[in-house]
Amino acid sequence: MRKIGWGVGAAAVVVAGACALAVAGQDGPRPRPGECAAVAGTGDEPRYRPADCGSEQANVRIAKVLEEGEGCPKGGARYSTYAGPFTLCLIPNFVEGACYRGDRQVGMRRVDCAGAHAVRVAKVGTGEVSCGSDRAVAYPEPSVTFCLARGPAAR
């Protein structure tokens, strides 16, 4: 289960890097907490676009827009961050029952649960959530916990 946490963390770093480069030059309205985005591409040619949170392409959710001198909330899983005209704390946009796999192009990509290395989101809850034997990945702001399962339990 420790590898699940590392996979989510590594994918978050990929997504954060892509967001930093892609959104840095964008003009337009300031992002708001709760909004989602689709991030794809590489560090050299990232593509960032706002996306409906229900869309399969929406792989990140904005947890917090930071003011100067602020940092992402502490006390839970590590946030992906992005710095450009504004600084964002990002969390995965995981959907309960869906499966994901780390991808260098998009961070965590939704995949078939029968696929190799698939991680299934067994439960999504607010506040403190009991995940039983599944891996808990919790964020304090917004208060959300993802229960992640792997292997035969992931199907």
Short mmCIF file of N, CA and C in Angstrom, two decimals:
data_model
loop_
_atom_site.label_atom_id
_atom_site.label_comp_id
_atom_site.label_asym_id
_atom_site.label_seq_id
_atom_site.Cartn_x
_atom_site.Cartn_y
_atom_site.Cartn_z
N MET A 1 0.83 -1.19 0.00
CA MET A 1 0.00 0.00 0.00
C MET A 1 0.87 1.25 0.00
N ARG A 2 2.09 1.13 0.49
CA ARG A 2 2.99 2.28 0.52
C ARG A 2 3.26 2.79 -0.89
N LYS A 3 3.31 1.86 -1.88
CA LYS A 3 3.57 2.25 -3.26
C LYS A 3 2.42 3.08 -3.82
N ILE A 4 1.21 2.85 -3.36
CA ILE A 4 0.07 3.64 -3.82
C ILE A 4 0.30 5.10 -3.47
N GLY A 5 0.69 5.37 -2.22
CA GLY A 5 0.95 6.74 -1.79
C GLY A 5 2.04 7.39 -2.60
N TRP A 6 3.12 6.65 -2.86
CA TRP A 6 4.22 7.19 -3.67
C TRP A 6 3.75 7.46 -5.09
N GLY A 7 2.92 6.56 -5.64
CA GLY A 7 2.41 6.75 -7.00
C GLY A 7 1.55 8.00 -7.10
N VAL A 8 0.67 8.19 -6.12
CA VAL A 8 -0.18 9.38 -6.12
C VAL A 8 0.68 10.62 -5.97
N GLY A 9 1.69 10.57 -5.09
CA GLY A 9 2.58 11.72 -4.90
C GLY A 9 3.39 12.04 -6.14
N ALA A 10 3.92 11.02 -6.79
CA ALA A 10 4.71 11.24 -8.01
C ALA A 10 3.84 11.81 -9.12
N ALA A 11 2.65 11.29 -9.25
CA ALA A 11 1.74 11.81 -10.28
C ALA A 11 1.36 13.25 -9.97
N ALA A 12 1.21 13.58 -8.71
CA ALA A 12 0.87 14.95 -8.33
C ALA A 12 1.99 15.91 -8.71
N VAL A 13 3.23 15.48 -8.56
CA VAL A 13 4.36 16.33 -8.94
C VAL A 13 4.34 16.58 -10.44
N VAL A 14 4.05 15.55 -11.25
CA VAL A 14 3.96 15.71 -12.71
C VAL A 14 2.88 16.71 -13.05
N VAL A 15 1.71 16.55 -12.44
CA VAL A 15 0.59 17.45 -12.71
C VAL A 15 0.94 18.87 -12.28
N ALA A 16 1.58 19.03 -11.12
CA ALA A 16 1.92 20.37 -10.64
C ALA A 16 2.88 21.06 -11.58
N GLY A 17 3.87 20.35 -12.07
CA GLY A 17 4.82 20.94 -13.01
C GLY A 17 4.14 21.37 -14.29
N ALA A 18 3.26 20.53 -14.79
CA ALA A 18 2.55 20.87 -16.02
C ALA A 18 1.65 22.09 -15.79
N CYS A 19 0.98 22.15 -14.65
CA CYS A 19 0.12 23.30 -14.35
C CYS A 19 0.94 24.57 -14.26
N ALA A 20 2.07 24.49 -13.60
CA ALA A 20 2.90 25.69 -13.42
C ALA A 20 3.30 26.29 -14.74
N LEU A 21 3.70 25.47 -15.67
CA LEU A 21 4.14 25.99 -16.96
C LEU A 21 2.97 26.39 -17.85
N ALA A 22 1.89 25.66 -17.78
CA ALA A 22 0.78 25.92 -18.69
C ALA A 22 -0.03 27.14 -18.31
N VAL A 23 -0.30 27.31 -17.03
CA VAL A 23 -1.20 28.37 -16.61
C VAL A 23 -0.45 29.67 -16.38
N ALA A 24 0.86 29.61 -16.25
CA ALA A 24 1.64 30.80 -15.92
C ALA A 24 1.39 31.94 -16.88
N GLY A 25 1.18 31.66 -18.14
CA GLY A 25 0.98 32.72 -19.11
C GLY A 25 -0.46 33.03 -19.41
N GLN A 26 -1.40 32.38 -18.73
CA GLN A 26 -2.81 32.58 -19.05
C GLN A 26 -3.35 33.85 -18.42
N ASP A 27 -4.16 34.55 -19.19
CA ASP A 27 -4.93 35.67 -18.67
C ASP A 27 -6.34 35.14 -18.46
N GLY A 28 -7.11 35.85 -17.72
CA GLY A 28 -8.49 35.44 -17.54
C GLY A 28 -8.86 35.42 -16.08
N PRO A 29 -10.03 34.86 -15.77
CA PRO A 29 -10.50 34.89 -14.39
C PRO A 29 -9.62 34.05 -13.47
N ARG A 30 -9.55 34.48 -12.25
CA ARG A 30 -8.77 33.78 -11.23
C ARG A 30 -9.47 32.45 -10.89
N PRO A 31 -8.72 31.36 -10.86
CA PRO A 31 -9.33 30.07 -10.47
C PRO A 31 -9.88 30.14 -9.04
N ARG A 32 -10.86 29.30 -8.75
CA ARG A 32 -11.46 29.27 -7.42
C ARG A 32 -11.42 27.85 -6.86
N PRO A 33 -11.33 27.73 -5.53
CA PRO A 33 -11.37 26.42 -4.91
C PRO A 33 -12.61 25.64 -5.36
N GLY A 34 -12.42 24.36 -5.61
CA GLY A 34 -13.52 23.50 -6.04
C GLY A 34 -13.60 23.33 -7.55
N GLU A 35 -12.99 24.25 -8.29
CA GLU A 35 -12.98 24.12 -9.74
C GLU A 35 -11.98 23.03 -10.14
N CYS A 36 -12.19 22.48 -11.31
CA CYS A 36 -11.33 21.40 -11.80
C CYS A 36 -10.64 21.82 -13.09
N ALA A 37 -9.62 21.05 -13.43
CA ALA A 37 -8.87 21.31 -14.66
C ALA A 37 -8.43 20.00 -15.26
N ALA A 38 -8.18 20.04 -16.56
CA ALA A 38 -7.60 18.91 -17.28
C ALA A 38 -6.17 19.32 -17.60
N VAL A 39 -5.23 18.51 -17.16
CA VAL A 39 -3.83 18.78 -17.41
C VAL A 39 -3.27 17.61 -18.20
N ALA A 40 -2.60 17.91 -19.31
CA ALA A 40 -1.99 16.87 -20.14
C ALA A 40 -0.75 17.47 -20.79
N GLY A 41 0.09 16.62 -21.32
CA GLY A 41 1.31 17.08 -21.99
C GLY A 41 2.53 16.81 -21.13
N THR A 42 3.64 17.35 -21.55
CA THR A 42 4.89 17.17 -20.82
C THR A 42 5.30 18.50 -20.22
N GLY A 43 6.36 18.50 -19.45
CA GLY A 43 6.87 19.73 -18.86
C GLY A 43 7.23 20.76 -19.91
N ASP A 44 7.64 20.30 -21.11
CA ASP A 44 8.00 21.21 -22.19
C ASP A 44 6.78 21.77 -22.92
N GLU A 45 5.73 20.98 -23.02
CA GLU A 45 4.53 21.40 -23.76
C GLU A 45 3.26 21.01 -23.01
N PRO A 46 3.08 21.53 -21.79
CA PRO A 46 1.87 21.19 -21.05
C PRO A 46 0.64 21.91 -21.60
N ARG A 47 -0.48 21.27 -21.38
CA ARG A 47 -1.76 21.88 -21.75
C ARG A 47 -2.64 21.89 -20.50
N TYR A 48 -3.13 23.06 -20.15
CA TYR A 48 -3.99 23.23 -18.99
C TYR A 48 -5.29 23.87 -19.47
N ARG A 49 -6.40 23.31 -19.05
CA ARG A 49 -7.66 23.95 -19.38
C ARG A 49 -8.66 23.65 -18.26
N PRO A 50 -9.46 24.64 -17.92
CA PRO A 50 -10.52 24.39 -16.95
C PRO A 50 -11.43 23.29 -17.50
N ALA A 51 -11.95 22.47 -16.61
CA ALA A 51 -12.82 21.37 -17.04
C ALA A 51 -13.92 21.15 -16.02
N ASP A 52 -15.04 20.65 -16.49
CA ASP A 52 -16.14 20.26 -15.62
C ASP A 52 -15.65 19.13 -14.72
N CYS A 53 -15.89 19.23 -13.43
CA CYS A 53 -15.39 18.23 -12.49
C CYS A 53 -15.94 16.83 -12.76
N GLY A 54 -17.07 16.70 -13.45
CA GLY A 54 -17.64 15.40 -13.79
C GLY A 54 -17.03 14.78 -15.03
N SER A 55 -16.22 15.52 -15.73
CA SER A 55 -15.61 15.03 -16.96
C SER A 55 -14.45 14.07 -16.63
N GLU A 56 -14.29 13.04 -17.45
CA GLU A 56 -13.19 12.10 -17.24
C GLU A 56 -11.83 12.75 -17.43
N GLN A 57 -11.77 13.86 -18.16
CA GLN A 57 -10.51 14.55 -18.40
C GLN A 57 -10.09 15.42 -17.22
N ALA A 58 -11.00 15.76 -16.33
CA ALA A 58 -10.68 16.62 -15.17
C ALA A 58 -9.90 15.80 -14.16
N ASN A 59 -8.57 15.93 -14.18
CA ASN A 59 -7.74 15.10 -13.30
C ASN A 59 -7.27 15.80 -12.03
N VAL A 60 -7.49 17.13 -11.91
CA VAL A 60 -7.14 17.83 -10.68
C VAL A 60 -8.28 18.75 -10.27
N ARG A 61 -8.31 19.02 -8.97
CA ARG A 61 -9.29 19.94 -8.39
C ARG A 61 -8.50 20.98 -7.60
N ILE A 62 -8.90 22.22 -7.70
CA ILE A 62 -8.23 23.29 -6.96
C ILE A 62 -8.71 23.25 -5.51
N ALA A 63 -7.76 23.01 -4.61
CA ALA A 63 -8.10 22.95 -3.19
C ALA A 63 -8.08 24.35 -2.58
N LYS A 64 -7.08 25.15 -2.98
CA LYS A 64 -6.94 26.47 -2.39
C LYS A 64 -6.16 27.36 -3.33
N VAL A 65 -6.56 28.62 -3.42
CA VAL A 65 -5.80 29.63 -4.15
C VAL A 65 -5.06 30.43 -3.08
N LEU A 66 -3.74 30.44 -3.16
CA LEU A 66 -2.94 31.06 -2.11
C LEU A 66 -2.71 32.54 -2.37
N GLU A 67 -2.69 33.29 -1.29
CA GLU A 67 -2.28 34.68 -1.32
C GLU A 67 -0.77 34.69 -1.07
N GLU A 68 -0.12 35.80 -1.37
CA GLU A 68 1.34 35.88 -1.20
C GLU A 68 1.73 35.53 0.23
N GLY A 69 2.75 34.69 0.35
CA GLY A 69 3.26 34.29 1.65
C GLY A 69 2.56 33.10 2.27
N GLU A 70 1.44 32.67 1.71
CA GLU A 70 0.72 31.51 2.24
C GLU A 70 1.30 30.22 1.67
N GLY A 71 1.03 29.13 2.35
CA GLY A 71 1.39 27.80 1.87
C GLY A 71 0.16 26.91 1.86
N CYS A 72 0.31 25.76 1.26
CA CYS A 72 -0.79 24.80 1.25
C CYS A 72 -1.03 24.30 2.66
N PRO A 73 -2.25 23.88 2.96
CA PRO A 73 -2.56 23.38 4.29
C PRO A 73 -1.66 22.21 4.69
N LYS A 74 -1.39 22.10 5.96
CA LYS A 74 -0.57 21.03 6.53
C LYS A 74 -1.46 20.05 7.28
N GLY A 75 -0.90 18.87 7.54
CA GLY A 75 -1.60 17.92 8.38
C GLY A 75 -2.27 16.78 7.64
N GLY A 76 -2.01 16.64 6.37
CA GLY A 76 -2.60 15.55 5.61
C GLY A 76 -1.67 15.17 4.48
N ALA A 77 -2.25 14.64 3.41
CA ALA A 77 -1.46 14.26 2.24
C ALA A 77 -0.85 15.52 1.62
N ARG A 78 0.23 15.34 0.91
CA ARG A 78 0.91 16.46 0.29
C ARG A 78 0.14 16.96 -0.93
N TYR A 79 -0.04 18.27 -1.00
CA TYR A 79 -0.72 18.89 -2.13
C TYR A 79 0.27 19.06 -3.28
N SER A 80 -0.24 19.03 -4.50
CA SER A 80 0.53 19.49 -5.64
C SER A 80 0.41 21.00 -5.61
N THR A 81 1.44 21.70 -6.00
CA THR A 81 1.35 23.15 -6.04
C THR A 81 1.74 23.64 -7.42
N TYR A 82 1.31 24.82 -7.72
CA TYR A 82 1.63 25.46 -8.98
C TYR A 82 1.78 26.95 -8.69
N ALA A 83 2.78 27.56 -9.28
CA ALA A 83 3.00 28.99 -9.09
C ALA A 83 3.09 29.66 -10.45
N GLY A 84 2.30 30.67 -10.62
CA GLY A 84 2.28 31.46 -11.85
C GLY A 84 1.73 32.82 -11.46
N PRO A 85 0.76 33.34 -12.21
CA PRO A 85 0.15 34.59 -11.80
C PRO A 85 -0.60 34.43 -10.47
N PHE A 86 -0.90 33.21 -10.10
CA PHE A 86 -1.48 32.87 -8.81
C PHE A 86 -0.91 31.52 -8.43
N THR A 87 -0.94 31.19 -7.16
CA THR A 87 -0.43 29.91 -6.69
C THR A 87 -1.60 29.04 -6.25
N LEU A 88 -1.60 27.80 -6.72
CA LEU A 88 -2.70 26.88 -6.44
C LEU A 88 -2.22 25.67 -5.67
N CYS A 89 -3.04 25.20 -4.76
CA CYS A 89 -2.86 23.90 -4.12
C CYS A 89 -3.85 22.97 -4.82
N LEU A 90 -3.36 21.86 -5.34
CA LEU A 90 -4.18 20.95 -6.12
C LEU A 90 -4.28 19.59 -5.46
N ILE A 91 -5.44 18.96 -5.61
CA ILE A 91 -5.63 17.58 -5.18
C ILE A 91 -6.15 16.80 -6.37
N PRO A 92 -6.04 15.46 -6.32
CA PRO A 92 -6.60 14.66 -7.42
C PRO A 92 -8.12 14.82 -7.48
N ASN A 93 -8.67 14.70 -8.64
CA ASN A 93 -10.12 14.72 -8.82
C ASN A 93 -10.60 13.27 -8.95
N PHE A 94 -10.42 12.49 -7.88
CA PHE A 94 -10.78 11.08 -7.89
C PHE A 94 -12.29 10.90 -7.75
N VAL A 95 -12.80 9.88 -8.44
CA VAL A 95 -14.22 9.54 -8.41
C VAL A 95 -14.36 8.17 -7.75
N GLU A 96 -15.26 8.07 -6.77
CA GLU A 96 -15.47 6.81 -6.06
C GLU A 96 -15.87 5.72 -7.05
N GLY A 97 -15.21 4.56 -6.94
CA GLY A 97 -15.49 3.41 -7.80
C GLY A 97 -14.64 3.38 -9.06
N ALA A 98 -14.04 4.49 -9.42
CA ALA A 98 -13.19 4.54 -10.62
C ALA A 98 -11.78 4.07 -10.29
N CYS A 99 -11.04 3.66 -11.32
CA CYS A 99 -9.67 3.21 -11.16
C CYS A 99 -8.72 4.15 -11.89
N TYR A 100 -7.51 4.26 -11.37
CA TYR A 100 -6.52 5.18 -11.90
C TYR A 100 -5.15 4.51 -11.95
N ARG A 101 -4.30 5.08 -12.78
CA ARG A 101 -2.92 4.64 -12.88
C ARG A 101 -2.08 5.87 -13.17
N GLY A 102 -0.87 5.94 -12.59
CA GLY A 102 0.02 7.06 -12.84
C GLY A 102 0.43 7.11 -14.31
N ASP A 103 0.48 8.34 -14.85
CA ASP A 103 0.81 8.55 -16.26
C ASP A 103 1.69 9.79 -16.36
N ARG A 104 2.79 9.71 -17.07
CA ARG A 104 3.71 10.85 -17.19
C ARG A 104 3.09 12.04 -17.90
N GLN A 105 2.08 11.81 -18.72
CA GLN A 105 1.46 12.89 -19.48
C GLN A 105 0.38 13.63 -18.68
N VAL A 106 -0.35 12.93 -17.83
CA VAL A 106 -1.48 13.56 -17.15
C VAL A 106 -1.52 13.35 -15.64
N GLY A 107 -0.51 12.79 -15.05
CA GLY A 107 -0.58 12.51 -13.61
C GLY A 107 -1.31 11.20 -13.39
N MET A 108 -2.50 11.26 -12.81
CA MET A 108 -3.31 10.06 -12.61
C MET A 108 -4.36 10.01 -13.71
N ARG A 109 -4.36 8.89 -14.46
CA ARG A 109 -5.29 8.72 -15.58
C ARG A 109 -6.32 7.66 -15.20
N ARG A 110 -7.58 7.90 -15.54
CA ARG A 110 -8.64 6.92 -15.30
C ARG A 110 -8.42 5.74 -16.23
N VAL A 111 -8.47 4.52 -15.69
CA VAL A 111 -8.22 3.30 -16.46
C VAL A 111 -9.23 2.22 -16.09
N ASP A 112 -9.20 1.13 -16.86
CA ASP A 112 -10.00 -0.06 -16.57
C ASP A 112 -9.47 -0.68 -15.28
N CYS A 113 -10.36 -1.06 -14.40
CA CYS A 113 -9.94 -1.62 -13.10
C CYS A 113 -9.22 -2.95 -13.24
N ALA A 114 -9.39 -3.65 -14.34
CA ALA A 114 -8.71 -4.94 -14.54
C ALA A 114 -7.28 -4.75 -15.02
N GLY A 115 -6.90 -3.54 -15.37
CA GLY A 115 -5.56 -3.28 -15.89
C GLY A 115 -4.48 -3.41 -14.83
N ALA A 116 -3.26 -3.67 -15.30
CA ALA A 116 -2.11 -3.79 -14.40
C ALA A 116 -1.88 -2.47 -13.69
N HIS A 117 -1.55 -2.56 -12.43
CA HIS A 117 -1.21 -1.40 -11.59
C HIS A 117 -2.36 -0.43 -11.38
N ALA A 118 -3.59 -0.86 -11.60
CA ALA A 118 -4.75 0.01 -11.36
C ALA A 118 -4.96 0.18 -9.86
N VAL A 119 -5.31 1.38 -9.48
CA VAL A 119 -5.67 1.70 -8.10
C VAL A 119 -7.12 2.14 -8.12
N ARG A 120 -7.95 1.47 -7.33
CA ARG A 120 -9.38 1.78 -7.30
C ARG A 120 -9.68 2.69 -6.12
N VAL A 121 -10.51 3.70 -6.37
CA VAL A 121 -10.96 4.59 -5.31
C VAL A 121 -12.17 3.90 -4.67
N ALA A 122 -11.91 3.25 -3.53
CA ALA A 122 -12.95 2.48 -2.87
C ALA A 122 -13.99 3.37 -2.20
N LYS A 123 -13.55 4.54 -1.71
CA LYS A 123 -14.47 5.43 -1.01
C LYS A 123 -13.92 6.85 -1.07
N VAL A 124 -14.82 7.81 -1.18
CA VAL A 124 -14.49 9.23 -1.07
C VAL A 124 -15.40 9.79 0.00
N GLY A 125 -14.83 10.43 1.00
CA GLY A 125 -15.66 10.98 2.06
C GLY A 125 -15.11 12.28 2.60
N THR A 126 -15.95 13.02 3.27
CA THR A 126 -15.51 14.27 3.89
C THR A 126 -15.16 14.01 5.34
N GLY A 127 -14.21 14.78 5.85
CA GLY A 127 -13.79 14.62 7.23
C GLY A 127 -13.00 13.34 7.41
N GLU A 128 -13.03 12.83 8.64
CA GLU A 128 -12.32 11.59 8.93
C GLU A 128 -13.15 10.41 8.44
N VAL A 129 -12.53 9.57 7.63
CA VAL A 129 -13.22 8.43 7.04
C VAL A 129 -12.41 7.18 7.37
N SER A 130 -13.08 6.12 7.77
CA SER A 130 -12.41 4.85 8.02
C SER A 130 -12.26 4.11 6.70
N CYS A 131 -11.02 3.76 6.37
CA CYS A 131 -10.75 3.06 5.12
C CYS A 131 -10.48 1.58 5.33
N GLY A 132 -10.58 1.11 6.56
CA GLY A 132 -10.30 -0.30 6.82
C GLY A 132 -8.90 -0.66 6.38
N SER A 133 -8.75 -1.70 5.55
CA SER A 133 -7.43 -2.13 5.10
C SER A 133 -6.96 -1.36 3.86
N ASP A 134 -7.80 -0.48 3.31
CA ASP A 134 -7.40 0.32 2.16
C ASP A 134 -6.51 1.47 2.60
N ARG A 135 -5.76 2.00 1.69
CA ARG A 135 -4.85 3.13 1.95
C ARG A 135 -5.65 4.42 2.01
N ALA A 136 -5.53 5.17 3.10
CA ALA A 136 -6.23 6.45 3.24
C ALA A 136 -5.31 7.58 2.78
N VAL A 137 -5.81 8.43 1.90
CA VAL A 137 -5.11 9.63 1.46
C VAL A 137 -6.05 10.78 1.80
N ALA A 138 -5.67 11.57 2.83
CA ALA A 138 -6.56 12.61 3.35
C ALA A 138 -5.96 14.00 3.18
N TYR A 139 -6.82 14.94 2.87
CA TYR A 139 -6.45 16.35 2.73
C TYR A 139 -7.29 17.16 3.71
N PRO A 140 -6.69 18.13 4.43
CA PRO A 140 -7.46 18.90 5.39
C PRO A 140 -8.33 20.00 4.76
N GLU A 141 -7.94 20.51 3.59
CA GLU A 141 -8.70 21.60 2.95
C GLU A 141 -8.73 21.42 1.45
N PRO A 142 -9.84 21.08 0.85
CA PRO A 142 -11.09 20.76 1.53
C PRO A 142 -10.93 19.44 2.27
N SER A 143 -11.71 19.25 3.30
CA SER A 143 -11.61 18.05 4.12
C SER A 143 -12.15 16.86 3.32
N VAL A 144 -11.23 16.09 2.74
CA VAL A 144 -11.62 14.94 1.93
C VAL A 144 -10.64 13.80 2.15
N THR A 145 -11.16 12.59 2.18
CA THR A 145 -10.33 11.39 2.29
C THR A 145 -10.67 10.47 1.14
N PHE A 146 -9.62 9.97 0.49
CA PHE A 146 -9.76 8.97 -0.58
C PHE A 146 -9.27 7.65 -0.01
N CYS A 147 -10.07 6.60 -0.10
CA CYS A 147 -9.66 5.25 0.29
C CYS A 147 -9.27 4.52 -0.99
N LEU A 148 -8.00 4.11 -1.08
CA LEU A 148 -7.47 3.51 -2.30
C LEU A 148 -7.14 2.05 -2.09
N ALA A 149 -7.57 1.21 -3.04
CA ALA A 149 -7.32 -0.24 -2.99
C ALA A 149 -6.51 -0.65 -4.20
N ARG A 150 -5.72 -1.72 -4.05
CA ARG A 150 -4.89 -2.21 -5.15
C ARG A 150 -4.97 -3.74 -5.19
N GLY A 151 -4.65 -4.30 -6.35
CA GLY A 151 -4.61 -5.75 -6.50
C GLY A 151 -6.01 -6.33 -6.62
N PRO A 152 -6.20 -7.58 -6.17
CA PRO A 152 -7.51 -8.22 -6.33
C PRO A 152 -8.64 -7.42 -5.70
N ALA A 153 -8.34 -6.67 -4.62
CA ALA A 153 -9.37 -5.84 -3.98
C ALA A 153 -9.74 -4.65 -4.84
N ALA A 154 -8.92 -4.35 -5.84
CA ALA A 154 -9.17 -3.18 -6.68
C ALA A 154 -10.18 -3.49 -7.78
N ARG A 155 -10.58 -4.71 -7.90
CA ARG A 155 -11.48 -5.07 -9.01
C ARG A 155 -12.92 -5.11 -8.60
#
